[in-house]
Amino acid sequence: EVQLVESGGVVVQPGGSLRLSCAASGFTLDDYTMHWVRQPPGKSLEWVSLITRYGSSTYYADSVKGRFIISRDNSKNSLHLQMNSLTTEDTALYYCARDAGFGSSWYGYMDVWGKGTTVSVSS
Amino acid sequence: DIVMTQSPDSLAVSLGERATINCKSSQSVLYSSKNKNYLAWYQQKSGQPPKLLIFWASTRESGVPDRFSGSGSGTDFTLTISSLQAEDVAVYYCQQYYFTPYTFGQGTKLEIK
């Protein structure tokens, strides 16, 4: 079964740091570009970042650029999001999602989603 | 950034009736040379992650019932549920993937009348 399981979400103070992880199973991670998407409580979805198959290219939303770093370890079937200088605006459910494109190209829409991990930034 | 605007924000439809959700992008998401619209639709039920329904504006994802259909081109798109079922109660989102940052609409909440 194709599955993504996020972890690492906790309550953190403003200015703090956090590292989210996503464990992939049921497919070969390095065949796919991967995304992080977040959803603040009661709000819509916001694309956060993507990383290509071998990590050679990364893209970020302006709201997180310079503060968040996406990475992956294909040998461990895992995706990560290092989150620094957190603010209350970063409070959200963070989803790991697989790009629907296979191989060397990616499309930008997501066909497999994890259940998410909750990050709460509060003093 | 491309702004995605959905209408209406919420919708109540009787079982078996048609539901129509609109999505408008602030600029065209039609890649002319490929004749493809970079537009996807997702369904999110309460307490669940989003589920991909439609991509390339009108291609149904495998396993999605054929009562769901997508249409439109350029800047104006529509998701139609031809005969509403109880299990279709959810929030529906459109997303452009024409270029980063990928952006989603604000969502349309669909309920049973």
mmCIF file of C-alpha atoms in Angstrom:
data_model
loop_
_atom_site.group_PDB
_atom_site.id
_atom_site.type_symbol
_atom_site.label_atom_id
_atom_site.label_comp_id
_atom_site.label_asym_id
_atom_site.label_seq_id
_atom_site.Cartn_x
_atom_site.Cartn_y
_atom_site.Cartn_z
ATOM 1 C CA GLU A 1 0.000 0.000 0.000
ATOM 2 C CA VAL A 2 1.306 3.421 -0.950
ATOM 3 C CA GLN A 3 1.571 5.471 2.233
ATOM 4 C CA LEU A 4 3.039 8.679 3.627
ATOM 5 C CA VAL A 5 3.301 9.198 7.381
ATOM 6 C CA GLU A 6 4.317 12.554 8.811
ATOM 7 C CA SER A 7 5.809 13.110 12.250
ATOM 8 C CA GLY A 8 7.523 15.765 14.330
ATOM 9 C CA GLY A 9 4.725 18.225 14.877
ATOM 10 C CA VAL A 10 4.626 19.757 18.359
ATOM 11 C CA VAL A 11 3.898 22.975 20.208
ATOM 12 C CA VAL A 12 6.836 25.379 19.857
ATOM 13 C CA GLN A 13 7.478 28.946 20.942
ATOM 14 C CA PRO A 14 7.770 31.800 18.462
ATOM 15 C CA GLY A 15 11.315 32.007 17.154
ATOM 16 C CA GLY A 16 11.857 28.318 17.694
ATOM 17 C CA SER A 17 12.802 25.552 15.289
ATOM 18 C CA LEU A 18 11.310 22.226 14.358
ATOM 19 C CA ARG A 19 12.067 19.386 11.974
ATOM 20 C CA LEU A 20 9.234 17.495 10.356
ATOM 21 C CA SER A 21 9.683 14.086 8.795
ATOM 22 C CA CYS A 22 7.682 12.039 6.329
ATOM 23 C CA ALA A 23 8.148 8.293 5.956
ATOM 24 C CA ALA A 24 7.255 6.863 2.577
ATOM 25 C CA SER A 25 6.303 3.255 1.917
ATOM 26 C CA GLY A 26 4.809 1.177 -0.877
ATOM 27 C CA PHE A 27 6.686 2.993 -3.620
ATOM 28 C CA THR A 28 10.212 3.977 -4.542
ATOM 29 C CA LEU A 29 10.735 7.460 -3.161
ATOM 30 C CA ASP A 30 13.455 8.488 -5.609
ATOM 31 C CA ASP A 31 11.035 8.036 -8.521
ATOM 32 C CA TYR A 32 9.089 11.090 -7.363
ATOM 33 C CA THR A 33 9.284 14.777 -6.634
ATOM 34 C CA MET A 34 7.804 15.459 -3.201
ATOM 35 C CA HIS A 35 5.919 18.374 -1.637
ATOM 36 C CA TRP A 36 4.988 19.870 1.695
ATOM 37 C CA VAL A 37 1.568 21.510 1.886
ATOM 38 C CA ARG A 38 0.095 23.102 5.002
ATOM 39 C CA GLN A 39 -3.377 23.974 6.205
ATOM 40 C CA PRO A 40 -3.943 26.463 9.030
ATOM 41 C CA PRO A 41 -6.900 25.626 11.285
ATOM 42 C CA GLY A 42 -10.151 26.193 9.441
ATOM 43 C CA LYS A 43 -8.418 27.569 6.367
ATOM 44 C CA SER A 44 -7.438 26.549 2.872
ATOM 45 C CA LEU A 45 -4.371 24.705 1.661
ATOM 46 C CA GLU A 46 -1.029 26.432 1.138
ATOM 47 C CA TRP A 47 1.761 24.876 -0.883
ATOM 48 C CA VAL A 48 5.017 25.205 1.074
ATOM 49 C CA SER A 49 7.865 23.558 -0.814
ATOM 50 C CA LEU A 50 8.954 20.897 -3.268
ATOM 51 C CA ILE A 51 12.093 18.880 -3.809
ATOM 52 C CA THR A 52 12.961 16.976 -6.954
ATOM 53 C CA ARG A 53 13.886 13.307 -7.042
ATOM 54 C CA TYR A 54 17.520 13.547 -5.969
ATOM 55 C CA GLY A 55 17.299 16.871 -4.205
ATOM 56 C CA SER A 56 18.968 18.817 -6.985
ATOM 57 C CA SER A 57 16.195 21.409 -7.108
ATOM 58 C CA THR A 58 14.042 22.903 -4.383
ATOM 59 C CA TYR A 59 11.317 25.535 -4.463
ATOM 60 C CA TYR A 60 9.638 27.440 -1.655
ATOM 61 C CA ALA A 61 6.649 29.642 -1.020
ATOM 62 C CA ASP A 62 7.683 33.217 -0.337
ATOM 63 C CA SER A 63 6.169 32.948 3.154
ATOM 64 C CA VAL A 64 8.792 30.355 4.182
ATOM 65 C CA LYS A 65 11.738 31.164 1.941
ATOM 66 C CA GLY A 66 14.907 31.649 3.951
ATOM 67 C CA ARG A 67 13.393 30.011 7.037
ATOM 68 C CA PHE A 68 12.420 26.497 5.915
ATOM 69 C CA ILE A 69 14.638 23.883 4.267
ATOM 70 C CA ILE A 70 13.285 20.838 2.480
ATOM 71 C CA SER A 71 15.473 17.759 2.178
ATOM 72 C CA ARG A 72 15.198 14.066 1.499
ATOM 73 C CA ASP A 73 17.045 10.843 2.219
ATOM 74 C CA ASN A 74 16.037 8.369 -0.453
ATOM 75 C CA SER A 75 18.075 5.607 1.161
ATOM 76 C CA LYS A 76 15.819 5.909 4.208
ATOM 77 C CA ASN A 77 12.623 6.616 2.245
ATOM 78 C CA SER A 78 12.191 9.875 4.078
ATOM 79 C CA LEU A 79 11.399 13.520 3.426
ATOM 80 C CA HIS A 80 12.107 16.342 5.860
ATOM 81 C CA LEU A 81 11.212 19.955 6.500
ATOM 82 C CA GLN A 82 13.503 21.990 8.743
ATOM 83 C CA MET A 83 11.525 24.931 10.051
ATOM 84 C CA ASN A 84 13.356 27.876 11.645
ATOM 85 C CA SER A 85 12.331 31.262 13.028
ATOM 86 C CA LEU A 86 8.787 30.048 13.500
ATOM 87 C CA THR A 87 5.946 32.510 13.922
ATOM 88 C CA THR A 88 2.302 32.093 14.855
ATOM 89 C CA GLU A 89 1.535 32.303 11.115
ATOM 90 C CA ASP A 90 3.222 28.902 10.710
ATOM 91 C CA THR A 91 0.633 27.184 12.899
ATOM 92 C CA ALA A 92 -0.944 24.545 10.661
ATOM 93 C CA LEU A 93 -1.429 20.909 9.798
ATOM 94 C CA TYR A 94 1.539 19.988 7.604
ATOM 95 C CA TYR A 95 1.022 17.427 4.861
ATOM 96 C CA CYS A 96 3.629 15.508 2.956
ATOM 97 C CA ALA A 97 2.442 14.783 -0.587
ATOM 98 C CA ARG A 98 3.724 12.938 -3.638
ATOM 99 C CA ASP A 99 3.852 14.641 -6.985
ATOM 100 C CA ALA A 100 1.842 12.816 -9.618
ATOM 101 C CA GLY A 101 4.670 12.919 -12.131
ATOM 102 C CA PHE A 102 6.899 9.864 -12.379
ATOM 103 C CA GLY A 103 10.585 9.972 -13.074
ATOM 104 C CA SER A 104 12.521 12.924 -14.359
ATOM 105 C CA SER A 105 9.626 15.346 -14.720
ATOM 106 C CA TRP A 106 7.155 16.582 -12.181
ATOM 107 C CA TYR A 107 3.699 18.026 -12.736
ATOM 108 C CA GLY A 108 2.893 20.037 -9.614
ATOM 109 C CA TYR A 109 -0.288 18.320 -8.538
ATOM 110 C CA MET A 110 -0.326 15.687 -5.801
ATOM 111 C CA ASP A 111 -1.760 12.196 -6.009
ATOM 112 C CA VAL A 112 -0.820 10.774 -2.595
ATOM 113 C CA TRP A 113 -1.125 12.616 0.710
ATOM 114 C CA GLY A 114 -0.227 11.750 4.271
ATOM 115 C CA LYS A 115 -2.586 12.427 7.151
ATOM 116 C CA GLY A 116 -0.500 15.353 8.358
ATOM 117 C CA THR A 117 1.298 16.443 11.498
ATOM 118 C CA THR A 118 0.223 19.446 13.556
ATOM 119 C CA VAL A 119 2.568 22.337 14.269
ATOM 120 C CA SER A 120 1.426 24.893 16.813
ATOM 121 C CA VAL A 121 3.491 28.020 17.397
ATOM 122 C CA SER A 122 2.482 29.649 20.635
ATOM 123 C CA SER A 123 4.024 31.301 23.670
ATOM 124 C CA ASP B 1 1.470 34.643 -7.800
ATOM 125 C CA ILE B 2 -1.637 33.204 -9.444
ATOM 126 C CA VAL B 3 -4.701 33.808 -7.297
ATOM 127 C CA MET B 4 -7.381 31.130 -7.411
ATOM 128 C CA THR B 5 -10.913 32.227 -6.551
ATOM 129 C CA GLN B 6 -13.713 29.732 -6.073
ATOM 130 C CA SER B 7 -17.434 30.314 -6.074
ATOM 131 C CA PRO B 8 -19.585 29.869 -4.200
ATOM 132 C CA ASP B 9 -17.945 29.588 -0.770
ATOM 133 C CA SER B 10 -20.625 27.125 0.249
ATOM 134 C CA LEU B 11 -23.313 25.188 -1.528
ATOM 135 C CA ALA B 12 -26.277 23.061 -0.439
ATOM 136 C CA VAL B 13 -27.677 20.615 -2.970
ATOM 137 C CA SER B 14 -30.356 17.935 -2.705
ATOM 138 C CA LEU B 15 -29.398 14.293 -3.037
ATOM 139 C CA GLY B 16 -29.413 13.239 -6.661
ATOM 140 C CA GLU B 17 -29.202 16.806 -7.935
ATOM 141 C CA ARG B 18 -26.316 18.477 -9.758
ATOM 142 C CA ALA B 19 -23.633 20.430 -7.898
ATOM 143 C CA THR B 20 -21.456 22.956 -9.708
ATOM 144 C CA ILE B 21 -18.359 24.625 -8.288
ATOM 145 C CA ASN B 22 -16.461 27.329 -10.125
ATOM 146 C CA CYS B 23 -12.799 28.276 -10.018
ATOM 147 C CA LYS B 24 -11.220 31.317 -11.612
ATOM 148 C CA SER B 25 -7.485 31.959 -11.927
ATOM 149 C CA SER B 26 -5.984 35.445 -12.013
ATOM 150 C CA GLN B 27 -4.049 34.505 -15.142
ATOM 151 C CA SER B 28 -4.319 31.749 -17.692
ATOM 152 C CA VAL B 29 -3.088 28.303 -16.665
ATOM 153 C CA LEU B 30 -3.297 26.990 -20.220
ATOM 154 C CA TYR B 31 0.100 25.925 -21.513
ATOM 155 C CA SER B 32 -0.645 26.539 -25.180
ATOM 156 C CA SER B 33 2.159 24.514 -26.723
ATOM 157 C CA LYS B 34 0.975 21.420 -24.861
ATOM 158 C CA ASN B 35 -2.713 22.355 -24.988
ATOM 159 C CA LYS B 36 -3.001 21.486 -21.308
ATOM 160 C CA ASN B 37 -4.626 23.375 -18.482
ATOM 161 C CA TYR B 38 -2.545 23.086 -15.299
ATOM 162 C CA LEU B 39 -5.540 22.821 -12.994
ATOM 163 C CA ALA B 40 -6.460 20.156 -10.432
ATOM 164 C CA TRP B 41 -9.440 19.555 -8.136
ATOM 165 C CA TYR B 42 -9.309 17.965 -4.694
ATOM 166 C CA GLN B 43 -11.943 16.744 -2.268
ATOM 167 C CA GLN B 44 -11.327 17.031 1.474
ATOM 168 C CA LYS B 45 -13.707 15.314 3.844
ATOM 169 C CA SER B 46 -13.795 16.320 7.486
ATOM 170 C CA GLY B 47 -10.671 15.215 9.357
ATOM 171 C CA GLN B 48 -9.059 13.730 6.244
ATOM 172 C CA PRO B 49 -6.291 14.827 3.882
ATOM 173 C CA PRO B 50 -7.181 16.101 0.427
ATOM 174 C CA LYS B 51 -7.939 13.539 -2.243
ATOM 175 C CA LEU B 52 -7.115 14.138 -5.895
ATOM 176 C CA LEU B 53 -10.217 14.083 -8.097
ATOM 177 C CA ILE B 54 -9.335 15.779 -11.387
ATOM 178 C CA PHE B 55 -6.113 16.881 -13.087
ATOM 179 C CA TRP B 56 -5.334 18.635 -16.368
ATOM 180 C CA ALA B 57 -8.701 20.332 -15.703
ATOM 181 C CA SER B 58 -10.773 17.417 -16.965
ATOM 182 C CA THR B 59 -8.980 14.094 -16.434
ATOM 183 C CA ARG B 60 -10.518 12.012 -13.699
ATOM 184 C CA GLU B 61 -8.141 10.301 -11.284
ATOM 185 C CA SER B 62 -8.323 6.505 -11.237
ATOM 186 C CA GLY B 63 -11.077 5.266 -8.954
ATOM 187 C CA VAL B 64 -12.993 8.552 -8.875
ATOM 188 C CA PRO B 65 -16.683 8.012 -9.705
ATOM 189 C CA ASP B 66 -17.752 9.250 -13.116
ATOM 190 C CA ARG B 67 -20.347 11.563 -11.579
ATOM 191 C CA PHE B 68 -17.381 13.908 -11.008
ATOM 192 C CA SER B 69 -16.281 15.882 -14.045
ATOM 193 C CA GLY B 70 -14.091 18.893 -14.705
ATOM 194 C CA SER B 71 -14.289 21.419 -17.504
ATOM 195 C CA GLY B 72 -13.007 24.804 -18.560
ATOM 196 C CA SER B 73 -9.900 26.353 -20.030
ATOM 197 C CA GLY B 74 -7.637 29.335 -19.613
ATOM 198 C CA THR B 75 -8.895 31.094 -16.493
ATOM 199 C CA ASP B 76 -12.359 29.640 -15.867
ATOM 200 C CA PHE B 77 -13.003 26.124 -14.629
ATOM 201 C CA THR B 78 -15.865 24.087 -13.255
ATOM 202 C CA LEU B 79 -16.189 20.959 -11.153
ATOM 203 C CA THR B 80 -19.534 19.234 -11.615
ATOM 204 C CA ILE B 81 -21.045 16.450 -9.579
ATOM 205 C CA SER B 82 -23.838 15.149 -11.760
ATOM 206 C CA SER B 83 -25.900 13.413 -9.079
ATOM 207 C CA LEU B 84 -24.980 14.280 -5.511
ATOM 208 C CA GLN B 85 -24.467 11.405 -3.107
ATOM 209 C CA ALA B 86 -24.295 11.631 0.684
ATOM 210 C CA GLU B 87 -20.608 10.706 0.647
ATOM 211 C CA ASP B 88 -19.805 13.760 -1.488
ATOM 212 C CA VAL B 89 -20.205 16.102 1.484
ATOM 213 C CA ALA B 90 -16.790 17.747 1.681
ATOM 214 C CA VAL B 91 -14.780 20.854 0.935
ATOM 215 C CA TYR B 92 -13.547 21.079 -2.640
ATOM 216 C CA TYR B 93 -10.390 22.911 -3.707
ATOM 217 C CA CYS B 94 -8.977 23.861 -7.067
ATOM 218 C CA GLN B 95 -5.212 24.204 -7.514
ATOM 219 C CA GLN B 96 -3.083 25.662 -10.268
ATOM 220 C CA TYR B 97 0.241 24.027 -11.018
ATOM 221 C CA TYR B 98 1.179 26.220 -13.965
ATOM 222 C CA PHE B 99 4.130 27.600 -12.006
ATOM 223 C CA THR B 100 5.372 27.920 -8.473
ATOM 224 C CA PRO B 101 4.198 28.938 -6.027
ATOM 225 C CA TYR B 102 1.405 26.483 -6.632
ATOM 226 C CA THR B 103 -1.784 27.975 -5.272
ATOM 227 C CA PHE B 104 -5.169 26.713 -4.109
ATOM 228 C CA GLY B 105 -8.592 28.267 -4.072
ATOM 229 C CA GLN B 106 -10.197 29.143 -0.757
ATOM 230 C CA GLY B 107 -12.416 26.077 -0.906
ATOM 231 C CA THR B 108 -16.114 25.409 -1.456
ATOM 232 C CA LYS B 109 -18.058 23.636 1.255
ATOM 233 C CA LEU B 110 -20.649 21.272 -0.191
ATOM 234 C CA GLU B 111 -23.556 20.140 1.962
ATOM 235 C CA ILE B 112 -26.799 18.257 1.529
ATOM 236 C CA LYS B 113 -29.964 20.352 1.324
#
